[in-house]
Amino acid sequence: MSKLIPIKAIKKPRIGLYTIGLKAYWTQFPGLENRMIEYGKFLETGMSVNGEIFNYGLVDTEIEARKAGEWFNEKNVDLIFCHSGTYATSSTVLPVHQICRAPAVVLNLQPTARINYESSTTGEWLAFCGACPVPEISNAFNRAGIDFRVVNGLLGLDYTPEISLTNENTSEKKEAIKAWKNINEWIRAASVPRNLKHSSFGFLGGYYSGMLDMYSDFAMLQAQTGMHIEVLEMCDLDRFLQKVSEDEVKEKMSEVKEMFEISGDSPSDPLAKKPTQEQIDWSCRVAVAQENMVKEYNLDALTYYYHGADGNHYEKVQGGFIVGHSLLTAKGIPCAGEGDLKTNLAMKISDILGVGGSFCEIVVTDYVDETIILGHDGPFHIAISDGKPILRGMGLFHGKKGTGVSVEAKVRTGDITTLNVTQTIDGKLKFIISEGKSTNGPTMKIGNTQTPIKFKVHPDEYMDMWFAEAPTHHCAMSVGSNASLFEKVADLLNVKHVTL
């Protein structure tokens, strides 16, 4: 779909990397120092796929550690990898992280699956003993009150260095594959705090009255995530609507026809009919205004809801919201209805990570297929759709004012992960994460998004666990098995999380 070009680019995380060793070794064991540097450069190359890497090189004294900490501060890194290449005293590690307080991940990655016992020298062994100082480093971090994580496994070289006495080509080993999955997830996760700290979430209108789970303190959200919230009024959007040209409407109509299938009447629901040309035209006109407003206010996401008096102009405006908000969501500006900022945050996190993030709630349970259908009346994330989404004209939006065009679609079949962002009694955010599979099960023809999800346990057992965590009634649906990725995001944001 050629039009699915992000309105704003995602910022890559800034990742610090350094390799540790004991300075005394370099003269005692010729070649070991360059070997450590070579391993570090291999890590730098592999990490650069998902992040902007700042490789300090070797840190082998406490003096060098202080220099490295200052250097990482200058580079404004989001995360630091400490590569435990060989033995080093913890005094060569701790100062780095006392000076630069970016989250720390220790890499215990052995270059070989098995040492050459018969031919090994002390120098050869020292190239493989990166695990030796990790307990000491862990103890120092703990006593200094510094949180840290450790990735264990194989380095994953796809060649053997000339100096080596054994096979170091471990790229296909399961321990290397798992380690690099963890490394890349940490790097991808680090992009979330960086982007949120530079993001503006529009809040247009107000909350749906009485949805207590939706309500949140704007300052609390900014304090915990760094996101700015731009409070907008319907008159702000209407200002852009009044300036929409006929050429812009025609261009948007072309985009809509490319992205959506225009439905006929629903075979079952008299409220869901073929959209009239007037409804489509109006949705396109509103969609132009929505995109222009997003660009004018430099928004990264948008939460909205409007509930006014019958027959007023803004009621008509909001009746055209869903098409434009679905297009914006597909272009990297996730839009969440009913004033749900917390789910908008979940959608934005999913979008930053490149895994979608569609607006959902429980629709109905299918006890025959043992699935739970999740969806909403829109908006929908077109980029993760199973085929072209369908546009239907709605005689009414249930529980809301007005009429308009809605989206009928499902998320493509395969692995999915839901992310629910809720709030606890102490005002803290909390992630509730669930993995499941989108199935080809039947759905209704009522103009709503609907995706049948088969979780790992029976629907009743799943809902027992889910409801016990005090969720909000909305969530973001992403594609792929992303639980460990979302967990790392929660860790870096210092947010509680639970995976069901």
Short mmCIF file of C-alpha atoms in Angstrom, two decimals:
data_model
loop_
_atom_site.label_atom_id
_atom_site.label_comp_id
_atom_site.label_asym_id
_atom_site.label_seq_id
_atom_site.Cartn_x
_atom_site.Cartn_y
_atom_site.Cartn_z
CA MET A 1 0.00 0.00 0.00
CA SER A 2 1.93 3.00 -1.30
CA LYS A 3 0.23 5.56 0.93
CA LEU A 4 1.33 3.94 4.21
CA ILE A 5 4.31 6.25 4.59
CA PRO A 6 4.88 7.44 8.17
CA ILE A 7 4.12 11.10 8.73
CA LYS A 8 6.99 11.26 11.24
CA ALA A 9 10.11 9.10 11.35
CA ILE A 10 10.74 6.93 14.40
CA LYS A 11 13.89 8.00 16.27
CA LYS A 12 16.51 5.27 16.58
CA PRO A 13 17.74 4.63 20.12
CA ARG A 14 21.24 5.79 21.07
CA ILE A 15 23.10 2.75 22.39
CA GLY A 16 26.34 2.76 24.37
CA LEU A 17 28.75 -0.18 24.15
CA TYR A 18 32.10 -0.93 25.77
CA THR A 19 34.25 -4.01 26.33
CA ILE A 20 36.00 -4.72 29.62
CA GLY A 21 39.32 -6.37 30.40
CA LEU A 22 42.26 -6.28 32.81
CA LYS A 23 45.03 -3.94 31.65
CA ALA A 24 47.72 -6.21 33.05
CA TYR A 25 46.72 -8.92 30.56
CA TRP A 26 47.65 -6.96 27.45
CA THR A 27 51.43 -7.24 27.91
CA GLN A 28 51.22 -10.69 29.44
CA PHE A 29 49.23 -12.22 26.57
CA PRO A 30 50.00 -10.69 23.15
CA GLY A 31 46.99 -10.51 20.85
CA LEU A 32 44.37 -10.65 23.62
CA GLU A 33 43.75 -6.90 23.61
CA ASN A 34 43.14 -6.78 19.85
CA ARG A 35 40.96 -9.86 20.15
CA MET A 36 38.71 -8.05 22.65
CA ILE A 37 38.54 -5.03 20.35
CA GLU A 38 37.58 -7.31 17.43
CA TYR A 39 34.76 -8.89 19.44
CA GLY A 40 33.51 -5.43 20.39
CA LYS A 41 33.44 -4.29 16.76
CA PHE A 42 31.47 -7.42 15.85
CA LEU A 43 28.89 -6.50 18.49
CA GLU A 44 28.78 -2.92 17.23
CA THR A 45 28.04 -4.07 13.67
CA GLY A 46 25.28 -6.43 14.74
CA MET A 47 23.65 -3.89 17.02
CA SER A 48 23.64 -1.13 14.42
CA VAL A 49 20.68 -2.72 12.60
CA ASN A 50 18.26 -1.38 15.22
CA GLY A 51 20.13 1.44 16.92
CA GLU A 52 22.69 4.22 16.67
CA ILE A 53 25.73 2.64 18.34
CA PHE A 54 28.40 4.50 20.31
CA ASN A 55 31.25 2.05 20.94
CA TYR A 56 33.75 3.44 23.44
CA GLY A 57 36.06 0.45 23.01
CA LEU A 58 38.10 -1.04 25.82
CA VAL A 59 37.65 -0.08 29.46
CA ASP A 60 40.42 -1.68 31.52
CA THR A 61 41.00 0.68 34.48
CA GLU A 62 38.82 2.74 36.80
CA ILE A 63 40.27 5.90 35.23
CA GLU A 64 39.13 4.74 31.78
CA ALA A 65 35.75 3.82 33.29
CA ARG A 66 35.20 7.41 34.42
CA LYS A 67 36.13 8.70 30.97
CA ALA A 68 33.68 6.25 29.40
CA GLY A 69 30.85 7.35 31.71
CA GLU A 70 31.39 11.00 30.78
CA TRP A 71 31.59 10.07 27.08
CA PHE A 72 28.30 8.18 27.22
CA ASN A 73 26.69 11.19 28.89
CA GLU A 74 27.94 13.40 26.05
CA LYS A 75 26.41 10.97 23.55
CA ASN A 76 23.07 11.02 25.44
CA VAL A 77 22.71 7.24 25.24
CA ASP A 78 19.45 5.49 26.15
CA LEU A 79 21.02 2.15 27.12
CA ILE A 80 24.56 0.87 27.79
CA PHE A 81 25.82 -2.62 26.98
CA CYS A 82 28.81 -3.71 29.06
CA HIS A 83 30.51 -6.48 27.08
CA SER A 84 32.26 -8.78 29.54
CA GLY A 85 34.99 -9.91 27.16
CA THR A 86 37.44 -11.31 29.69
CA TYR A 87 38.12 -10.99 33.39
CA ALA A 88 38.11 -7.43 34.73
CA THR A 89 37.76 -6.06 38.23
CA SER A 90 34.38 -4.55 39.05
CA SER A 91 36.14 -1.23 39.73
CA THR A 92 36.54 -0.92 35.94
CA VAL A 93 32.77 -1.20 35.47
CA LEU A 94 30.97 0.53 38.32
CA PRO A 95 32.21 4.10 37.65
CA VAL A 96 30.81 3.99 34.10
CA HIS A 97 27.32 3.50 35.44
CA GLN A 98 27.66 5.77 38.45
CA ILE A 99 28.47 8.63 36.07
CA CYS A 100 26.06 7.70 33.25
CA ARG A 101 22.77 6.46 34.68
CA ALA A 102 21.37 4.98 31.46
CA PRO A 103 20.00 1.45 31.99
CA ALA A 104 22.71 -1.21 31.96
CA VAL A 105 22.84 -4.61 30.26
CA VAL A 106 25.83 -6.90 30.84
CA LEU A 107 26.73 -9.16 27.91
CA ASN A 108 28.16 -12.53 28.91
CA LEU A 109 28.75 -13.94 25.43
CA GLN A 110 31.29 -16.71 25.07
CA PRO A 111 32.95 -16.77 21.62
CA THR A 112 33.13 -20.57 21.37
CA ALA A 113 30.73 -23.36 22.20
CA ARG A 114 33.59 -25.50 23.51
CA ILE A 115 37.19 -24.66 24.30
CA ASN A 116 40.00 -26.71 22.75
CA TYR A 117 41.00 -28.48 25.93
CA GLU A 118 44.05 -30.23 24.46
CA SER A 119 45.67 -27.19 22.84
CA SER A 120 44.39 -24.28 24.91
CA THR A 121 46.78 -21.75 26.40
CA THR A 122 46.11 -19.35 29.27
CA GLY A 123 45.69 -16.54 26.75
CA GLU A 124 43.17 -18.58 24.80
CA TRP A 125 41.20 -19.40 27.94
CA LEU A 126 41.14 -15.73 28.99
CA ALA A 127 39.47 -14.84 25.67
CA PHE A 128 36.59 -17.10 26.68
CA CYS A 129 36.21 -16.35 30.41
CA GLY A 130 33.79 -13.43 30.16
CA ALA A 131 31.42 -15.07 32.65
CA CYS A 132 34.08 -14.96 35.39
CA PRO A 133 33.64 -11.29 36.44
CA VAL A 134 29.85 -11.14 36.01
CA PRO A 135 29.07 -12.24 39.61
CA GLU A 136 31.51 -9.58 40.88
CA ILE A 137 29.94 -6.93 38.63
CA SER A 138 26.46 -7.96 39.77
CA ASN A 139 27.47 -7.63 43.40
CA ALA A 140 28.96 -4.18 42.84
CA PHE A 141 25.86 -2.99 40.98
CA ASN A 142 23.58 -4.31 43.72
CA ARG A 143 25.53 -2.64 46.52
CA ALA A 144 25.54 0.63 44.55
CA GLY A 145 21.78 0.49 43.98
CA ILE A 146 22.15 0.22 40.19
CA ASP A 147 19.63 -1.90 38.31
CA PHE A 148 21.09 -4.16 35.65
CA ARG A 149 20.23 -7.00 33.31
CA VAL A 150 22.39 -9.82 31.96
CA VAL A 151 22.29 -11.54 28.56
CA ASN A 152 23.99 -14.96 28.59
CA GLY A 153 24.89 -17.10 25.59
CA LEU A 154 27.25 -17.31 22.64
CA LEU A 155 28.77 -14.36 20.78
CA GLY A 156 27.55 -15.64 17.40
CA LEU A 157 30.55 -14.98 15.17
CA ASP A 158 30.18 -16.24 11.61
CA TYR A 159 33.95 -16.82 11.29
CA THR A 160 36.92 -17.83 13.46
CA PRO A 161 39.63 -15.23 14.21
CA GLU A 162 43.13 -16.16 13.02
CA ILE A 163 44.47 -16.13 16.59
CA SER A 164 41.92 -18.68 17.81
CA LEU A 165 42.78 -22.29 18.60
CA THR A 166 39.18 -23.51 18.32
CA ASN A 167 36.03 -23.07 16.23
CA GLU A 168 34.32 -19.75 16.99
CA ASN A 169 31.68 -19.87 14.25
CA THR A 170 28.61 -20.09 16.48
CA SER A 171 26.12 -17.95 14.51
CA GLU A 172 23.74 -20.89 14.03
CA LYS A 173 23.89 -22.14 17.60
CA LYS A 174 20.68 -21.78 19.60
CA GLU A 175 22.53 -19.99 22.41
CA ALA A 176 23.73 -17.32 19.96
CA ILE A 177 20.33 -16.94 18.31
CA LYS A 178 18.64 -16.51 21.69
CA ALA A 179 21.27 -14.05 22.91
CA TRP A 180 20.97 -11.87 19.82
CA LYS A 181 17.19 -11.96 20.06
CA ASN A 182 17.54 -10.56 23.57
CA ILE A 183 20.09 -7.95 22.49
CA ASN A 184 17.92 -6.74 19.63
CA GLU A 185 14.84 -6.64 21.84
CA TRP A 186 16.69 -4.46 24.36
CA ILE A 187 17.75 -2.10 21.58
CA ARG A 188 14.25 -1.95 20.09
CA ALA A 189 12.75 -1.47 23.55
CA ALA A 190 15.13 1.44 24.17
CA SER A 191 13.58 3.24 21.21
CA VAL A 192 10.30 3.55 23.14
CA PRO A 193 11.51 5.82 25.99
CA ARG A 194 13.52 7.90 23.50
CA ASN A 195 10.52 8.45 21.24
CA LEU A 196 8.05 9.04 24.06
CA LYS A 197 10.29 11.73 25.54
CA HIS A 198 10.10 13.54 22.20
CA SER A 199 6.40 12.92 21.54
CA SER A 200 3.24 15.02 21.68
CA PHE A 201 -0.11 13.28 22.20
CA GLY A 202 -3.11 15.27 21.13
CA PHE A 203 -6.17 15.07 23.39
CA LEU A 204 -9.16 16.23 21.36
CA GLY A 205 -12.47 16.80 23.12
CA GLY A 206 -12.95 14.89 26.37
CA TYR A 207 -13.54 11.53 28.00
CA TYR A 208 -16.60 9.37 27.44
CA SER A 209 -18.59 10.26 30.55
CA GLY A 210 -18.65 7.55 33.19
CA MET A 211 -15.80 5.38 31.81
CA LEU A 212 -13.82 5.59 35.02
CA ASP A 213 -11.02 3.36 33.74
CA MET A 214 -10.25 5.94 31.04
CA TYR A 215 -9.57 8.84 33.38
CA SER A 216 -5.92 9.72 33.99
CA ASP A 217 -3.91 12.65 35.26
CA PHE A 218 -2.08 14.28 32.32
CA ALA A 219 0.85 15.28 34.55
CA MET A 220 1.09 11.70 35.85
CA LEU A 221 1.35 10.37 32.29
CA GLN A 222 4.07 12.85 31.36
CA ALA A 223 5.96 12.20 34.60
CA GLN A 224 6.08 8.44 33.95
CA THR A 225 6.67 8.42 30.19
CA GLY A 226 7.98 11.83 29.10
CA MET A 227 5.10 12.32 26.63
CA HIS A 228 3.66 15.83 26.24
CA ILE A 229 -0.13 16.12 26.03
CA GLU A 230 -1.51 18.87 23.79
CA VAL A 231 -5.10 19.63 24.80
CA LEU A 232 -7.17 20.40 21.69
CA GLU A 233 -10.73 21.55 21.13
CA MET A 234 -13.16 20.70 18.34
CA CYS A 235 -12.85 24.29 17.14
CA ASP A 236 -9.13 23.64 16.52
CA LEU A 237 -10.04 20.83 14.14
CA ASP A 238 -12.88 22.84 12.63
CA ARG A 239 -10.41 25.63 11.79
CA PHE A 240 -8.57 23.19 9.52
CA LEU A 241 -11.83 21.78 8.17
CA GLN A 242 -12.91 25.19 6.92
CA LYS A 243 -9.71 25.47 4.85
CA VAL A 244 -9.92 22.08 3.08
CA SER A 245 -9.81 22.44 -0.70
CA GLU A 246 -11.67 20.34 -3.25
CA ASP A 247 -8.34 19.11 -4.66
CA GLU A 248 -7.38 17.85 -1.20
CA VAL A 249 -10.70 16.02 -0.92
CA LYS A 250 -10.16 14.35 -4.31
CA GLU A 251 -6.65 13.27 -3.33
CA LYS A 252 -7.92 11.85 -0.05
CA MET A 253 -10.74 10.06 -1.89
CA SER A 254 -8.13 8.36 -4.06
CA GLU A 255 -6.26 7.28 -0.94
CA VAL A 256 -9.43 5.92 0.66
CA LYS A 257 -10.30 3.89 -2.45
CA GLU A 258 -6.80 2.43 -2.47
CA MET A 259 -6.88 1.51 1.22
CA PHE A 260 -10.48 0.40 1.72
CA GLU A 261 -13.21 -1.65 0.11
CA ILE A 262 -16.54 0.18 -0.02
CA SER A 263 -19.21 -2.19 1.26
CA GLY A 264 -22.74 -2.92 0.23
CA ASP A 265 -25.50 -3.22 2.83
CA SER A 266 -24.85 -5.57 5.70
CA PRO A 267 -26.70 -8.87 5.17
CA SER A 268 -27.67 -8.94 8.85
CA ASP A 269 -27.70 -5.51 10.50
CA PRO A 270 -30.08 -2.81 9.20
CA LEU A 271 -27.88 -0.18 10.89
CA ALA A 272 -24.86 -1.09 8.74
CA LYS A 273 -25.42 -0.10 5.13
CA LYS A 274 -23.47 0.82 2.04
CA PRO A 275 -21.97 4.25 2.74
CA THR A 276 -23.58 7.03 0.78
CA GLN A 277 -21.42 9.15 -1.47
CA GLU A 278 -22.14 12.06 0.84
CA GLN A 279 -20.82 10.10 3.83
CA ILE A 280 -17.64 9.12 1.97
CA ASP A 281 -17.07 12.69 0.75
CA TRP A 282 -17.53 14.03 4.27
CA SER A 283 -15.18 11.43 5.78
CA CYS A 284 -12.53 12.40 3.20
CA ARG A 285 -12.96 16.09 3.95
CA VAL A 286 -12.65 15.48 7.69
CA ALA A 287 -9.65 13.18 7.08
CA VAL A 288 -7.80 16.00 5.30
CA ALA A 289 -8.46 18.31 8.25
CA GLN A 290 -7.36 15.63 10.72
CA GLU A 291 -4.03 15.09 8.95
CA ASN A 292 -3.41 18.83 8.57
CA MET A 293 -4.09 19.35 12.28
CA VAL A 294 -1.71 16.54 13.21
CA LYS A 295 1.03 18.12 11.11
CA GLU A 296 0.38 21.66 12.37
CA TYR A 297 0.60 20.59 16.02
CA ASN A 298 3.47 18.13 15.32
CA LEU A 299 1.53 15.28 16.96
CA ASP A 300 2.80 11.73 17.37
CA ALA A 301 -0.55 10.26 18.51
CA LEU A 302 -4.13 11.43 19.03
CA THR A 303 -6.78 10.58 21.61
CA TYR A 304 -10.27 11.87 20.96
CA TYR A 305 -13.93 11.87 21.92
CA TYR A 306 -16.75 14.37 21.44
CA HIS A 307 -20.25 14.19 22.85
CA GLY A 308 -22.32 17.32 22.25
CA ALA A 309 -25.89 18.40 21.87
CA ASP A 310 -28.05 16.79 19.20
CA GLY A 311 -27.70 18.19 15.71
CA ASN A 312 -24.79 20.55 16.33
CA HIS A 313 -22.00 21.06 13.79
CA TYR A 314 -19.32 19.26 15.82
CA GLU A 315 -21.53 16.17 16.04
CA LYS A 316 -21.42 16.03 12.24
CA VAL A 317 -17.65 16.54 12.29
CA GLN A 318 -17.04 13.64 14.69
CA GLY A 319 -19.28 11.44 12.54
CA GLY A 320 -16.49 11.54 9.93
CA PHE A 321 -13.66 10.67 12.34
CA ILE A 322 -13.05 6.95 11.90
CA VAL A 323 -11.80 6.82 8.31
CA GLY A 324 -9.26 9.60 8.82
CA HIS A 325 -8.13 8.28 12.18
CA SER A 326 -7.61 4.81 10.66
CA LEU A 327 -5.45 6.36 7.91
CA LEU A 328 -3.45 8.32 10.49
CA THR A 329 -2.93 5.18 12.59
CA ALA A 330 -1.52 3.39 9.55
CA LYS A 331 0.85 6.33 8.97
CA GLY A 332 2.41 6.17 12.42
CA ILE A 333 0.01 8.50 14.26
CA PRO A 334 -2.09 6.05 16.32
CA CYS A 335 -5.56 7.33 17.19
CA ALA A 336 -7.64 6.08 20.12
CA GLY A 337 -11.30 6.82 20.74
CA GLU A 338 -13.37 7.50 23.86
CA GLY A 339 -10.63 9.65 25.39
CA ASP A 340 -8.48 6.60 26.17
CA LEU A 341 -4.97 8.07 26.53
CA LYS A 342 -3.56 4.96 28.19
CA THR A 343 -4.55 2.74 25.25
CA ASN A 344 -3.28 5.42 22.88
CA LEU A 345 0.04 5.03 24.71
CA ALA A 346 -0.12 1.24 24.21
CA MET A 347 -0.82 1.81 20.51
CA LYS A 348 2.10 4.22 20.20
CA ILE A 349 4.48 1.81 21.91
CA SER A 350 3.40 -0.91 19.45
CA ASP A 351 3.83 1.50 16.55
CA ILE A 352 7.33 2.58 17.63
CA LEU A 353 8.30 -1.10 17.74
CA GLY A 354 6.86 -1.68 14.26
CA VAL A 355 4.28 -4.27 15.34
CA GLY A 356 1.03 -2.40 14.68
CA GLY A 357 -1.30 -1.64 17.56
CA SER A 358 -5.02 -1.66 16.80
CA PHE A 359 -7.69 -0.29 19.17
CA CYS A 360 -9.66 -3.14 20.79
CA GLU A 361 -12.08 -4.22 23.50
CA ILE A 362 -13.92 -7.48 24.18
CA VAL A 363 -16.67 -7.98 21.59
CA VAL A 364 -17.95 -11.47 22.43
CA THR A 365 -16.70 -14.93 23.42
CA ASP A 366 -17.05 -17.91 21.07
CA TYR A 367 -17.31 -20.98 23.31
CA VAL A 368 -17.42 -23.32 20.33
CA ASP A 369 -14.07 -22.21 18.90
CA GLU A 370 -12.85 -21.16 22.38
CA THR A 371 -11.85 -17.73 21.13
CA ILE A 372 -12.43 -14.19 22.37
CA ILE A 373 -13.31 -11.68 19.66
CA LEU A 374 -11.57 -8.35 20.17
CA GLY A 375 -12.38 -5.21 18.21
CA HIS A 376 -14.14 -1.83 18.20
CA ASP A 377 -16.07 0.51 15.91
CA GLY A 378 -12.71 1.98 14.93
CA PRO A 379 -10.18 3.28 14.29
CA PHE A 380 -8.26 0.35 12.80
CA HIS A 381 -4.56 -0.19 12.04
CA ILE A 382 -4.69 -0.81 8.27
CA ALA A 383 -1.04 -1.92 8.11
CA ILE A 384 -1.82 -5.15 10.03
CA SER A 385 -5.12 -5.90 8.30
CA ASP A 386 -6.17 -9.23 6.86
CA GLY A 387 -6.93 -7.90 3.38
CA LYS A 388 -8.57 -4.57 2.64
CA PRO A 389 -10.69 -3.16 5.48
CA ILE A 390 -14.35 -2.56 4.60
CA LEU A 391 -16.12 0.76 5.04
CA ARG A 392 -19.75 0.61 6.13
CA GLY A 393 -22.24 3.39 6.69
CA MET A 394 -23.57 3.37 10.23
CA GLY A 395 -27.09 4.45 11.08
CA LEU A 396 -25.72 5.22 14.52
CA PHE A 397 -22.57 4.72 16.57
CA HIS A 398 -23.82 2.67 19.51
CA GLY A 399 -23.72 4.62 22.75
CA LYS A 400 -22.59 7.78 20.95
CA LYS A 401 -24.02 10.71 19.02
CA GLY A 402 -24.32 10.92 15.25
CA THR A 403 -23.93 8.69 12.22
CA GLY A 404 -21.11 8.16 9.75
CA VAL A 405 -18.72 5.66 8.21
CA SER A 406 -17.11 2.88 10.24
CA VAL A 407 -14.41 0.28 9.55
CA GLU A 408 -15.07 -3.47 9.39
CA ALA A 409 -11.83 -5.48 9.45
CA LYS A 410 -9.75 -8.07 11.25
CA VAL A 411 -6.08 -8.34 12.14
CA ARG A 412 -4.24 -10.82 9.94
CA THR A 413 -4.08 -14.46 11.01
CA GLY A 414 -1.12 -15.55 13.13
CA ASP A 415 0.62 -14.67 16.37
CA ILE A 416 -0.63 -11.55 18.14
CA THR A 417 0.15 -9.84 21.44
CA THR A 418 -2.21 -7.53 23.29
CA LEU A 419 -0.87 -4.68 25.41
CA ASN A 420 -3.16 -3.17 28.02
CA VAL A 421 -1.91 -0.07 29.85
CA THR A 422 -3.78 0.40 33.10
CA GLN A 423 -3.32 2.44 36.27
CA THR A 424 -3.00 1.16 39.82
CA ILE A 425 -4.28 2.54 43.14
CA ASP A 426 -1.00 4.41 43.69
CA GLY A 427 -1.32 6.20 40.34
CA LYS A 428 1.36 4.13 38.63
CA LEU A 429 1.05 2.76 35.11
CA LYS A 430 1.01 -1.00 34.64
CA PHE A 431 1.32 -3.20 31.53
CA ILE A 432 -0.85 -6.29 31.11
CA ILE A 433 0.55 -8.43 28.29
CA SER A 434 -1.02 -11.44 26.57
CA GLU A 435 0.06 -13.60 23.64
CA GLY A 436 -2.38 -15.51 21.46
CA LYS A 437 -3.25 -16.31 17.86
CA SER A 438 -5.62 -14.58 15.47
CA THR A 439 -7.81 -17.19 13.80
CA ASN A 440 -9.97 -17.39 10.68
CA GLY A 441 -13.11 -17.75 12.80
CA PRO A 442 -16.39 -16.09 11.79
CA THR A 443 -17.17 -12.44 12.57
CA MET A 444 -20.24 -10.22 12.37
CA LYS A 445 -21.10 -7.86 9.49
CA ILE A 446 -21.92 -4.84 11.65
CA GLY A 447 -19.27 -2.30 10.67
CA ASN A 448 -16.91 -3.01 13.57
CA THR A 449 -13.36 -4.35 13.66
CA GLN A 450 -13.37 -7.91 14.99
CA THR A 451 -10.54 -10.42 15.39
CA PRO A 452 -11.09 -13.87 16.94
CA ILE A 453 -8.20 -14.59 19.33
CA LYS A 454 -7.29 -17.98 20.74
CA PHE A 455 -5.28 -17.51 23.90
CA LYS A 456 -3.16 -20.22 25.50
CA VAL A 457 -5.92 -21.21 27.94
CA HIS A 458 -9.72 -21.50 27.83
CA PRO A 459 -11.48 -18.10 27.50
CA ASP A 460 -12.94 -18.31 31.01
CA GLU A 461 -9.56 -19.10 32.53
CA TYR A 462 -7.95 -16.30 30.54
CA MET A 463 -10.60 -13.78 31.61
CA ASP A 464 -10.22 -14.89 35.25
CA MET A 465 -6.55 -13.91 35.05
CA TRP A 466 -7.09 -10.78 32.96
CA PHE A 467 -9.83 -9.21 35.07
CA ALA A 468 -7.92 -9.94 38.30
CA GLU A 469 -5.20 -7.53 37.09
CA ALA A 470 -7.66 -4.58 37.05
CA PRO A 471 -7.24 -3.68 33.37
CA THR A 472 -8.87 -0.94 31.37
CA HIS A 473 -11.51 -2.27 28.97
CA HIS A 474 -9.47 -1.30 25.89
CA CYS A 475 -6.13 -2.67 24.70
CA ALA A 476 -3.80 -2.46 21.71
CA MET A 477 -3.43 -5.52 19.47
CA SER A 478 -0.01 -6.04 17.90
CA VAL A 479 1.19 -8.69 15.45
CA GLY A 480 3.85 -11.21 16.46
CA SER A 481 4.93 -12.76 19.75
CA ASN A 482 5.99 -9.60 21.54
CA ALA A 483 5.65 -10.40 25.26
CA SER A 484 9.37 -10.35 26.01
CA LEU A 485 9.73 -7.15 23.97
CA PHE A 486 6.92 -5.38 25.87
CA GLU A 487 8.40 -6.62 29.16
CA LYS A 488 11.70 -4.95 28.30
CA VAL A 489 9.90 -1.72 27.44
CA ALA A 490 8.18 -1.82 30.83
CA ASP A 491 11.53 -2.43 32.51
CA LEU A 492 13.14 0.57 30.79
CA LEU A 493 10.15 2.79 31.61
CA ASN A 494 10.18 1.55 35.21
CA VAL A 495 6.56 0.40 34.81
CA LYS A 496 5.09 -2.65 36.53
CA HIS A 497 4.07 -5.44 34.19
CA VAL A 498 2.44 -8.84 34.15
CA THR A 499 2.28 -11.38 31.33
CA LEU A 500 -0.76 -13.66 31.39
#
